[in-house]
Coordinates of C-alpha atoms and ligand atoms in Angstrom, one line a residue:
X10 CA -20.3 48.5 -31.4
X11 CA -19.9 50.8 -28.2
X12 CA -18.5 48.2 -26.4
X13 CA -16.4 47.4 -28.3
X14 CA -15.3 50.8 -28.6
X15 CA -15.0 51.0 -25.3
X16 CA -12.6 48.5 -25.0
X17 CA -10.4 49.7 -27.6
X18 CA -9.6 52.9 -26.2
X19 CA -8.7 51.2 -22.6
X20 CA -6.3 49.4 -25.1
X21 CA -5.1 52.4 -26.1
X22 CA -4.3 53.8 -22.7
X23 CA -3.1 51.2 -21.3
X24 CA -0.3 49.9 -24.5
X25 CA 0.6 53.6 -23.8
X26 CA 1.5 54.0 -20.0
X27 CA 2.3 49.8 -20.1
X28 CA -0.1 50.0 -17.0
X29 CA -1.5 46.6 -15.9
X30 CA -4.4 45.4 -17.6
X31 CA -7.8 47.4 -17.5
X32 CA -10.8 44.7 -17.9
X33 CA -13.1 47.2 -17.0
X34 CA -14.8 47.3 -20.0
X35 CA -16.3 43.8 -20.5
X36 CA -20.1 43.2 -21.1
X37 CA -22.2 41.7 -18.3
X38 CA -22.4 38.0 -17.7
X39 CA -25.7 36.7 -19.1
X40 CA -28.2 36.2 -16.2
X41 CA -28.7 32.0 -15.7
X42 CA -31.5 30.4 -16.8
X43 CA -33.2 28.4 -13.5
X44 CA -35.4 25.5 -15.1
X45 CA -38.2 24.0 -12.3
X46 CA -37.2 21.2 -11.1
X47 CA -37.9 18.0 -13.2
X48 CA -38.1 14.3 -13.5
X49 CA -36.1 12.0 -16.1
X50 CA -33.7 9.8 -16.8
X51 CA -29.6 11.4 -16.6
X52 CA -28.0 8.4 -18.1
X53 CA -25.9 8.4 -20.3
X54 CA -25.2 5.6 -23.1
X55 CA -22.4 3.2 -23.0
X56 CA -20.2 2.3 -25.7
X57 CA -20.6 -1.3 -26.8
X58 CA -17.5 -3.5 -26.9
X59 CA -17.8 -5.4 -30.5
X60 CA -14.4 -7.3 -29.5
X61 CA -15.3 -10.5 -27.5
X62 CA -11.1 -10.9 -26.6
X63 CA -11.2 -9.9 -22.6
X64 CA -8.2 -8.0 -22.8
X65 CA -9.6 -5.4 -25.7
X66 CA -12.0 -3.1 -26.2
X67 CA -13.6 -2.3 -29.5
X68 CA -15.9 0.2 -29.9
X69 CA -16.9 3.0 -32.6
X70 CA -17.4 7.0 -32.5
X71 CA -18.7 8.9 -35.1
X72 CA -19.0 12.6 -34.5
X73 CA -21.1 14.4 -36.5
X74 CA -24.0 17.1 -36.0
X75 CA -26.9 15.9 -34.3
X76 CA -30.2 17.6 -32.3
X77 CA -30.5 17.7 -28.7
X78 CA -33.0 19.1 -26.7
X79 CA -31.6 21.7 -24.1
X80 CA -34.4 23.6 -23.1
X81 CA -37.9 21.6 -22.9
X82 CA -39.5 21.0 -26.8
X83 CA -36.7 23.1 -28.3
X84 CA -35.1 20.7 -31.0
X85 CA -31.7 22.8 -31.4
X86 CA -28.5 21.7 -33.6
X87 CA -25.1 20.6 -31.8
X88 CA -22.0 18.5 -32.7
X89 CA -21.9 15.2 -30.7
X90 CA -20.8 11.7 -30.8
X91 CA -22.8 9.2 -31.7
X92 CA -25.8 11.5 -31.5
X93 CA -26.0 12.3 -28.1
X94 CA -24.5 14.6 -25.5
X95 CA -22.6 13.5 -23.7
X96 CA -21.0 11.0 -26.5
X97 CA -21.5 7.4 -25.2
X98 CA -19.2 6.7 -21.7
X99 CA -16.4 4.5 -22.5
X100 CA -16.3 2.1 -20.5
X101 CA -12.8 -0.7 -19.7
X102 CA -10.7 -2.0 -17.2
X103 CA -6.6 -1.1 -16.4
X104 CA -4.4 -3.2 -18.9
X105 CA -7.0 -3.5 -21.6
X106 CA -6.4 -2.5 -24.7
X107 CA -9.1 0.1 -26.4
X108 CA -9.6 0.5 -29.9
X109 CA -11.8 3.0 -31.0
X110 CA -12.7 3.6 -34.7
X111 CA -13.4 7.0 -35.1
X112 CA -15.6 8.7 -38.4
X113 CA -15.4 12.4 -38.8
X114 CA -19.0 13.6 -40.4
X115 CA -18.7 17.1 -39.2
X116 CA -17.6 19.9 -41.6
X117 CA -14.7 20.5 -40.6
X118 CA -10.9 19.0 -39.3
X119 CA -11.2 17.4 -36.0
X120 CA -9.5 15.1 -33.5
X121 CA -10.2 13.5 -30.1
X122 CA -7.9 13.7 -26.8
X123 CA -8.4 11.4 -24.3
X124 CA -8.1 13.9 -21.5
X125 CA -6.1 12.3 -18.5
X126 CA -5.4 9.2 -20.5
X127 CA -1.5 8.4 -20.5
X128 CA -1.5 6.8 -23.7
X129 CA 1.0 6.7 -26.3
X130 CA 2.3 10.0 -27.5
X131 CA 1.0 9.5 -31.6
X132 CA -2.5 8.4 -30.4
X133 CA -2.8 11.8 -27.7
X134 CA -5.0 13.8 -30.5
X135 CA -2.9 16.9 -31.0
X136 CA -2.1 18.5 -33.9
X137 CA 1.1 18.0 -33.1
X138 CA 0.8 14.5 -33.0
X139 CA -1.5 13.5 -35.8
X140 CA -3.0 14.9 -39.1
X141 CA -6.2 16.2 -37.9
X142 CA -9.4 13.5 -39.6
X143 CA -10.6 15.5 -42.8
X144 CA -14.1 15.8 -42.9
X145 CA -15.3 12.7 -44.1
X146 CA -12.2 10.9 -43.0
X147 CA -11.3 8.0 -40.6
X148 CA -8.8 7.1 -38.1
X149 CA -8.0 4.6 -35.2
X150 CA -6.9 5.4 -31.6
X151 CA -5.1 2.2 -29.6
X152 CA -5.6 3.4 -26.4
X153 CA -3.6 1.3 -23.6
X154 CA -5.4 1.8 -20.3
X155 CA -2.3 2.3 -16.9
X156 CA -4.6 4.3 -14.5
X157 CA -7.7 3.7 -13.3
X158 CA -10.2 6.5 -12.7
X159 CA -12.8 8.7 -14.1
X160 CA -11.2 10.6 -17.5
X161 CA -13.1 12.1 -20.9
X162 CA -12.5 12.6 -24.5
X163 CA -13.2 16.1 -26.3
X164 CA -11.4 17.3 -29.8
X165 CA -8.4 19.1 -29.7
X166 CA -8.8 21.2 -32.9
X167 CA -10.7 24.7 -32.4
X168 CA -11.7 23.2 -29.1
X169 CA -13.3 26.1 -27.7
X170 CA -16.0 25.7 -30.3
X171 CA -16.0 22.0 -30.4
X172 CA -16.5 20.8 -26.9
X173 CA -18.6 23.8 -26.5
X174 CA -20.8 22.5 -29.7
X175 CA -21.6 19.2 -27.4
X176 CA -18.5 17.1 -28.2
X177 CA -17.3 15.4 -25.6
X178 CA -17.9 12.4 -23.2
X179 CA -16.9 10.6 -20.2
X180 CA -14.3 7.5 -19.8
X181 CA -14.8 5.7 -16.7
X182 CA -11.4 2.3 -16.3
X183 CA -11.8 0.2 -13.4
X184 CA -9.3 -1.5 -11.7
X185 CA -10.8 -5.1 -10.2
X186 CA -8.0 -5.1 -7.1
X187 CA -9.4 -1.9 -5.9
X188 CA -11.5 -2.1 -2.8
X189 CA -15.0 -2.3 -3.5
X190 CA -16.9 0.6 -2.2
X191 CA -20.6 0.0 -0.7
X192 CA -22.7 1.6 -3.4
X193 CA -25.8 0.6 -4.9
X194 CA -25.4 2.6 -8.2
X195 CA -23.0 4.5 -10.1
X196 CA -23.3 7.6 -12.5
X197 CA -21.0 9.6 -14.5
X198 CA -22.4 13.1 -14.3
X199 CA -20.8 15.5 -16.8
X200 CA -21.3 19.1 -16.1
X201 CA -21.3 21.9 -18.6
X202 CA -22.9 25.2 -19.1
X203 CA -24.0 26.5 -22.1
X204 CA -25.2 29.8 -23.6
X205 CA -29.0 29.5 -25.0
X206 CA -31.1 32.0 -26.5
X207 CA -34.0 31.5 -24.0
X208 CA -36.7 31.5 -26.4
X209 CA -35.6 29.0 -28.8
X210 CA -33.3 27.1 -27.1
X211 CA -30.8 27.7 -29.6
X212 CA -27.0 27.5 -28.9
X213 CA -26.3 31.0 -29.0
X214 CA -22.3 31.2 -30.8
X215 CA -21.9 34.9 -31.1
X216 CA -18.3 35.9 -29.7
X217 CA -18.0 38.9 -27.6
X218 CA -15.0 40.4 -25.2
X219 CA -16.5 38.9 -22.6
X220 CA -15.8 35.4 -23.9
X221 CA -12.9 35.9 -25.7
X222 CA -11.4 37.3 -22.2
X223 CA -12.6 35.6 -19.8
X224 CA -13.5 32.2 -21.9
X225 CA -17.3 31.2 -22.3
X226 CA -20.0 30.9 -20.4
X227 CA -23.1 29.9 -20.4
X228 CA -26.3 31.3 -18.8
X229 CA -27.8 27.4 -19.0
X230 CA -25.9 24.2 -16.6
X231 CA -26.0 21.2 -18.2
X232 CA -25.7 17.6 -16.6
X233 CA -25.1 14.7 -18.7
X234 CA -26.5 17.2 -21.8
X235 CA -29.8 17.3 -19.3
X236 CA -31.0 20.8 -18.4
X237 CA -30.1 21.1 -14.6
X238 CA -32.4 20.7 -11.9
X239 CA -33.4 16.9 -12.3
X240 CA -34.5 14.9 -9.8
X241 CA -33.7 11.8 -8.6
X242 CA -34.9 9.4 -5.8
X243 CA -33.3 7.7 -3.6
X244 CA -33.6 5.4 -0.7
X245 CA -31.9 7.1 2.9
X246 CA -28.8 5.6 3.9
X247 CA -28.4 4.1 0.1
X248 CA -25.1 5.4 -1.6
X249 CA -24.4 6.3 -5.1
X250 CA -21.2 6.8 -7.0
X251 CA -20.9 9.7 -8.9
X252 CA -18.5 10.6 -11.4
X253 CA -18.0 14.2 -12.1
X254 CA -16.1 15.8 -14.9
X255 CA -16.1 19.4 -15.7
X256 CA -16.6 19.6 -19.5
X257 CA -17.1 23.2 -19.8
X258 CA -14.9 25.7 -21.4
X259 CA -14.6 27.8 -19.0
X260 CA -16.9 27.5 -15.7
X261 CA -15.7 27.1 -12.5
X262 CA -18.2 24.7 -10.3
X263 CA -18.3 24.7 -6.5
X264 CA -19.7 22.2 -5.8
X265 CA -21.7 21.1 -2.5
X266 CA -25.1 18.7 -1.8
X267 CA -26.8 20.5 0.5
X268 CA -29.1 18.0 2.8
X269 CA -27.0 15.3 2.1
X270 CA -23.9 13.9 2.5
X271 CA -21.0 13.8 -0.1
X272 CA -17.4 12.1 0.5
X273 CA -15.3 12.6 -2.0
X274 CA -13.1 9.3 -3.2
X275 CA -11.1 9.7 -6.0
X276 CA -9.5 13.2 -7.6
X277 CA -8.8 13.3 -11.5
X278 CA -6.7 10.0 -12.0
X279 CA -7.9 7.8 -9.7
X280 CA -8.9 7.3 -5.5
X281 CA -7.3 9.1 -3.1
X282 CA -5.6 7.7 0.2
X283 CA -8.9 7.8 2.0
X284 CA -12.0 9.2 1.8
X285 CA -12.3 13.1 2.4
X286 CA -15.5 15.0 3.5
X287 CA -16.4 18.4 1.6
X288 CA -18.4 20.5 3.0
X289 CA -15.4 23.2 2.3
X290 CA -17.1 22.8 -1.2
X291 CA -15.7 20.7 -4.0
X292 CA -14.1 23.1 -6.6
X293 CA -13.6 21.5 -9.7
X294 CA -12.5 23.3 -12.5
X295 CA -12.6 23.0 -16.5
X296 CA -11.2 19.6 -17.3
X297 CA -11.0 18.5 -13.7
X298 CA -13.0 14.9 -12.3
X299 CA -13.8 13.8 -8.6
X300 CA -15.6 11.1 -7.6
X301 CA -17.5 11.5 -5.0
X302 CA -20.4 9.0 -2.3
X303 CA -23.3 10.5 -1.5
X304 CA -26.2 9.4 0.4
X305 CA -29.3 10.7 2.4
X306 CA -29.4 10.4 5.5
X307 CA -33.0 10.0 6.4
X308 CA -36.6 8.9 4.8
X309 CA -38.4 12.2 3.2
X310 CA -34.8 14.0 3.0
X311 CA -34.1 16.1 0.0
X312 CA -30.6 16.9 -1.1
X313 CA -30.0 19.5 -3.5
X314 CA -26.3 19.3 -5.7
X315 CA -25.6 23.2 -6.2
X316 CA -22.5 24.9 -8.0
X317 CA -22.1 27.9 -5.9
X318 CA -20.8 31.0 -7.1
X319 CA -17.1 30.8 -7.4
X320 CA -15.6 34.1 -9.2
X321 CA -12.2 33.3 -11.2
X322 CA -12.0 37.1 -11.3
X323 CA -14.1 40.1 -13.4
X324 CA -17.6 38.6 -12.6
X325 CA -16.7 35.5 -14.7
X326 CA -18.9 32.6 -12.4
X327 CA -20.3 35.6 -9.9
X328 CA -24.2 34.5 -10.3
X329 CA -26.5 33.3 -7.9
X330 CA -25.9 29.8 -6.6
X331 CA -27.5 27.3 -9.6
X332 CA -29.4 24.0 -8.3
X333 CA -28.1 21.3 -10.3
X334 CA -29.6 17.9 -9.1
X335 CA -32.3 17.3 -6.5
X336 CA -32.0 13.6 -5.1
X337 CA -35.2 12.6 -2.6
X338 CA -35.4 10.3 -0.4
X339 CA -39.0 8.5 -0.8
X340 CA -40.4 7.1 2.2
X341 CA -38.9 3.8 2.9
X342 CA -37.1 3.3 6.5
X343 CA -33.4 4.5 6.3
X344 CA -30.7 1.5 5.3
X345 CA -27.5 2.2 7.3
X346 CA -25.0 4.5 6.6
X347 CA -22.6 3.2 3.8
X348 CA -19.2 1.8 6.2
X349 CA -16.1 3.5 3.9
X350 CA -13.4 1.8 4.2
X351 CA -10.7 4.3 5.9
X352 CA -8.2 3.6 3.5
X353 CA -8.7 3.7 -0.1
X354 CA -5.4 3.1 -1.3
X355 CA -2.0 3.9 -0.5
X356 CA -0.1 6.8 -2.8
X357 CA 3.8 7.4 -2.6
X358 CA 5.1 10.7 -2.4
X359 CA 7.2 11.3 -5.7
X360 CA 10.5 12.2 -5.1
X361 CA 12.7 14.0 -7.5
X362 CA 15.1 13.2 -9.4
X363 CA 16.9 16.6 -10.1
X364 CA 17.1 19.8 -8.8
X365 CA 16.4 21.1 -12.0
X366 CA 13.0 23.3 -12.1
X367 CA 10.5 23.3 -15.1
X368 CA 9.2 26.8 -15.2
X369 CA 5.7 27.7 -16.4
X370 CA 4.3 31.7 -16.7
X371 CA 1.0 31.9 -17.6
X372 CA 0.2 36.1 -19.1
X373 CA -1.6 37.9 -20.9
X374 CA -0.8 41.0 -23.1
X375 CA -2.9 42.8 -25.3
X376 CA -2.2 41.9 -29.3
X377 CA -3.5 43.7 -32.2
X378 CA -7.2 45.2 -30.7
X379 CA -7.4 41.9 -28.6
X380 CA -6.4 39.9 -25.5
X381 CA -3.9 37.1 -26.1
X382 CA -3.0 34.7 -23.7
X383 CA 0.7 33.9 -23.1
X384 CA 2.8 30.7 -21.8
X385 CA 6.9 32.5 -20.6
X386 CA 6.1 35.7 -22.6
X387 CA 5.1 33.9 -25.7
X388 CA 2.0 32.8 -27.8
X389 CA 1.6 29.3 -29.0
X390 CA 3.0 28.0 -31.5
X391 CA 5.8 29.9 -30.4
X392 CA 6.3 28.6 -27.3
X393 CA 9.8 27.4 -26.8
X394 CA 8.9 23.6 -25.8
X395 CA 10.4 22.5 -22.5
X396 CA 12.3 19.1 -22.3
X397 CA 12.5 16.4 -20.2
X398 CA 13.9 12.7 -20.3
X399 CA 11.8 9.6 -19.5
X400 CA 11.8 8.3 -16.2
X401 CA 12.8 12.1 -14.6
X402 CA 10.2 13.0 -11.5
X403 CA 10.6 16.8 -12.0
X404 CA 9.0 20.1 -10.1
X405 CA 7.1 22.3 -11.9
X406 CA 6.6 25.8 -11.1
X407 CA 3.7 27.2 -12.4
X408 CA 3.4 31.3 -11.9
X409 CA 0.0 32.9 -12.6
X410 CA 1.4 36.3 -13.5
X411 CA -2.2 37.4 -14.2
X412 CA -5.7 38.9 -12.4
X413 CA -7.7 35.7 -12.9
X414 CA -7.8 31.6 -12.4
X415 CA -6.5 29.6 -14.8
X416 CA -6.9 25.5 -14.6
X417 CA -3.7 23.8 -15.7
X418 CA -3.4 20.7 -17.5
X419 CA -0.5 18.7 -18.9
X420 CA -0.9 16.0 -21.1
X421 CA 0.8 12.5 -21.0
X422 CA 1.3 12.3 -17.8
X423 CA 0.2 12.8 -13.8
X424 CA 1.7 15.0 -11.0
X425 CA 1.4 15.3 -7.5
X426 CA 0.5 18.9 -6.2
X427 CA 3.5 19.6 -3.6
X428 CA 2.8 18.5 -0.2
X429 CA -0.7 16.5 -1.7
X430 CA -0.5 12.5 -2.4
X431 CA -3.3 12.7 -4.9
X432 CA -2.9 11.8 -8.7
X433 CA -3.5 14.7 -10.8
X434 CA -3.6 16.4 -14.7
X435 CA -5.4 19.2 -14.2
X436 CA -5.3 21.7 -11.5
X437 CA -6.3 25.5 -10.5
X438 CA -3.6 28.1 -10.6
X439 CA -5.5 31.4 -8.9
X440 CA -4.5 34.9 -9.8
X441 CA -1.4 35.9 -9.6
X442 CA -0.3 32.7 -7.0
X443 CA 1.8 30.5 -7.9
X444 CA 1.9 26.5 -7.4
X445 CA 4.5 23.6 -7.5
X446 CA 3.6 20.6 -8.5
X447 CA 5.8 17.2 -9.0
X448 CA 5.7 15.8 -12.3
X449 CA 6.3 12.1 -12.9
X450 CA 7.9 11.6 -16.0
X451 CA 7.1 7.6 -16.6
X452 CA 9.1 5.7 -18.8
X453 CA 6.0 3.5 -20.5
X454 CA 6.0 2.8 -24.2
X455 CA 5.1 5.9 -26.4
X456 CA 5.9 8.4 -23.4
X457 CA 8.4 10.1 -26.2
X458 CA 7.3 12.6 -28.0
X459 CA 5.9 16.1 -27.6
X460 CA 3.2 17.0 -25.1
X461 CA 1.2 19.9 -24.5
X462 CA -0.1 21.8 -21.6
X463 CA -2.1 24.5 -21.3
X464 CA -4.8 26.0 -19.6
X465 CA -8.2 24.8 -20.0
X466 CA -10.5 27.6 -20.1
X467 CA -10.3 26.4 -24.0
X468 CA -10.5 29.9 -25.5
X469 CA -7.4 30.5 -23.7
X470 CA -5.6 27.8 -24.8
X471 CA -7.4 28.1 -28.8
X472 CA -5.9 32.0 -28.1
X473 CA -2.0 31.2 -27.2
X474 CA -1.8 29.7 -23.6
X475 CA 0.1 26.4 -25.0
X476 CA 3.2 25.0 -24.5
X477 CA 5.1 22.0 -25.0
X478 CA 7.9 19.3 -23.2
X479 CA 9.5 17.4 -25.2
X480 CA 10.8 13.9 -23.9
X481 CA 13.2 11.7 -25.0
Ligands
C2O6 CU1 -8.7 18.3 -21.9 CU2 -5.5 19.4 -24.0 O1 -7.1 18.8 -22.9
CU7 CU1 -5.6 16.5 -21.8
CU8 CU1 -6.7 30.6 -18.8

């Protein structure tokens, strides 16, 4: 009540003398939950292909509410596919064809996007695009697979409390002609954070400015649904794969593995030129992926995966650093170093096709008693849609006109950030920068039709940061 109080009357002052914003006012970010350091299992499910053709791949997803257990011996409701979280990891190969037969069981309207994916526009999982599946209702995706690298699925219907209920899950296509990379294992590790009530576990939903302004988060990391601090052994000198995707509405996640090493080997849609060390940190924002080798380097080491503190701006991801996986090296004598290969593959630099610039504001304004979020001075839906013609390679400018981070992502199809040969949907935009990226317009089947973009701190987009290109 008094904070919110508060905040209304900085309203008030600030409507008045049209002053920039005054987020003074916000409630405290909840304190993180540390959880000792345990030992378990992080894998996830894989879907089962129930097609035996080699060029498709059948499988089924049913979401529906299910219990997880976030916090040890706490049983606590959430949404999920197929009754875990993550969902199952769809798993296929570039060209193949997948199918996915999807139930809706949970109360209300949903829809899955297959985030990264450049599928046909009429399977993409917007409301613009399809009916959203009634409760109780059916529908099939045909997903056709051009890109390899590591994507997810999450709903696109009141997302922000969807994927934040525990729906969403990781998509891993492989492409057999790339070069093999000398690993002994391979996980996807999905990161989220949550917000728990630390007795019970429960997921705590309660809305306050806090959230609503700066998007949710949680006082609890998640990997692969898994409270954080697991840990894993290892042998020294043997590599892993891992997969990361940022699931979480609105967390920021630095990442580093301290101890150990970590080469990074593929950004959001697929590898990179060649492999690229991080100990800058490895920033990966909602809706973003990177693969990444790690490896220890000698018998009895310990590595620890951390997401330091990265703040998008107002104390939204200011915390203490957070421990997220511990991987140990047991005692047996070190295998050598993994030899990465020093190319990875090779990535042309778009060029485009016209002179013409696609321009993107992302703002903010305050609308009756509460932030909105706003995409060239309006709030989705009404967002005049940019357009664009199949085939054009375009640039984007994309102007943060506001105090905090926002990650963009466009739908449908990659870009290149300027000057950086890397395939990419999703990307940061800080405060108040701006940043050009080059958009490749393909000409596939189904690349007509209306796309969205937005950002993907989720209760920004759910709250007006949308907007649309149209492509014929
Ligand atoms: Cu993960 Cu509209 O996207
Ligand atoms: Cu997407
Ligand atoms: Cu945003």
């Amino acid at each position: 009540m008094i904070r919110r109080a508060l905040v209304l009357s900085s309203v008030v002052t600030l409507t008045a003398c049209g002053m920039d914003m005054d987020h003074g006012a916000l409630p405290a970010a909840v304190p993180m939950i540390v959880p000792e350091p345990w030992t378990g299992s992080l894998s996830v499910p894989v879907l089962p292909d129930d097609d035996p053709a080699s060029d498709v791949v059948s499988v089924a997803l049913r979401a529906a509410p299910a219990e997880v257990e976030y916090l040890p011996g706490r049983r606590v409701e959430v949404w999920a596919f197929n009754g875990s979280v993550p969902g199952p990891t769809i798993e296929a190969r570039v060209g193949q064809r997948v199918r996915v037969r999807f139930t809706n069981n949970l109360p209300e309207p949903t829809t899955i996007h297959w985030h990264g994916l450049r599928v046909a526009n009429a399977m993409d999982g917007t409301a613009r695009v399809m009916q959203p599946v009634p409760s109780g209702g059916t529908f099939e995706y045909e997903l056709l697979l051009p890109d390899a690298g590591t994507f997810w699925y999450h709903p696109h219907v009141r997302s922000d409390v969807q994927v934040e209920k525990g729906l969403y899950g990781a998509i891993v296509v492989r492409d057999p002609s790339e070069p093999t990379l000398p690993v002994a294992s391979e996980e996807v590790l999905v990161l989220d954070d949550v917000r728990v009530d630390p007795t019970t576990g429960a997921l705590d939903e309660g809305e306050d400015e806090r959230a609503e302004m700066m998007g949710r988060e949680g006082n609890l990391f998640l990997v692969n649904g898994r409270r954080s601090n697991a840990t894993v052994s290892a042998r020294a000198g043997e590599a892993r794969r891992w997969r990361f995707v940022n699931a979480a509405n609105a967390r920021y996640v630095d990442l580093a593995l301290e101890g150990g090493r970590m080469v990074r080997v593929a950004s959001d849609a697929g590898l990179l030129q060649a492999p690229a060390e991080t100990q800058q940190g490895l920033l990966l924002v909602p809706g973003e992926r990177a693969d990444v080798i790690v490896w220890l380097e000698r018998p009895g080491d310990t590595a620890i995966l951390r997401a330091r503190p990265y703040e998008r701006a107002m104390g939204a991801g200011r915390s203490e650093p957070v421990d997220l996986v511990r991987l140990v090296a047991d005692g047996a004598a070190a295998l050598p170093a993994p030899a990465l290969p020093a190319s990875l593959r090779s990535i042309p630099a778009l060029v485009v096709s016209s002179e013409k610039v696609q321009s993107v504001r992302l703002g903010e304004r305050m609308g009756d008693g509460r932030m909105e979020f706003t995409i060239n001075g309006r709030r989705f839906p009404d967002v005049p849609p940019l357009a664009t013609t199949r085939g054009a390679v375009e640039t984007w400018e994309i102007v943060n006109g506001t105090e905090m981070d926002h990650p963009f992502h466009l739908h449908g199809f990659r870009f290149q950030p300027e000057g950086v040969r890397e395939w990419k949907d999703t990307i940061n935009v800080p405060a108040s920068r701006t940043v050009r990226l080059t958009v490749e317009i393909d000409a596939r089947d189904g690349a007509a039709g209306t796309w969205m973009y937005h950002c993907h701190i989720l209760e920004h987009a759910e709250n007006g940061m949308i907007g649309e290109l149209d492509v014929r």
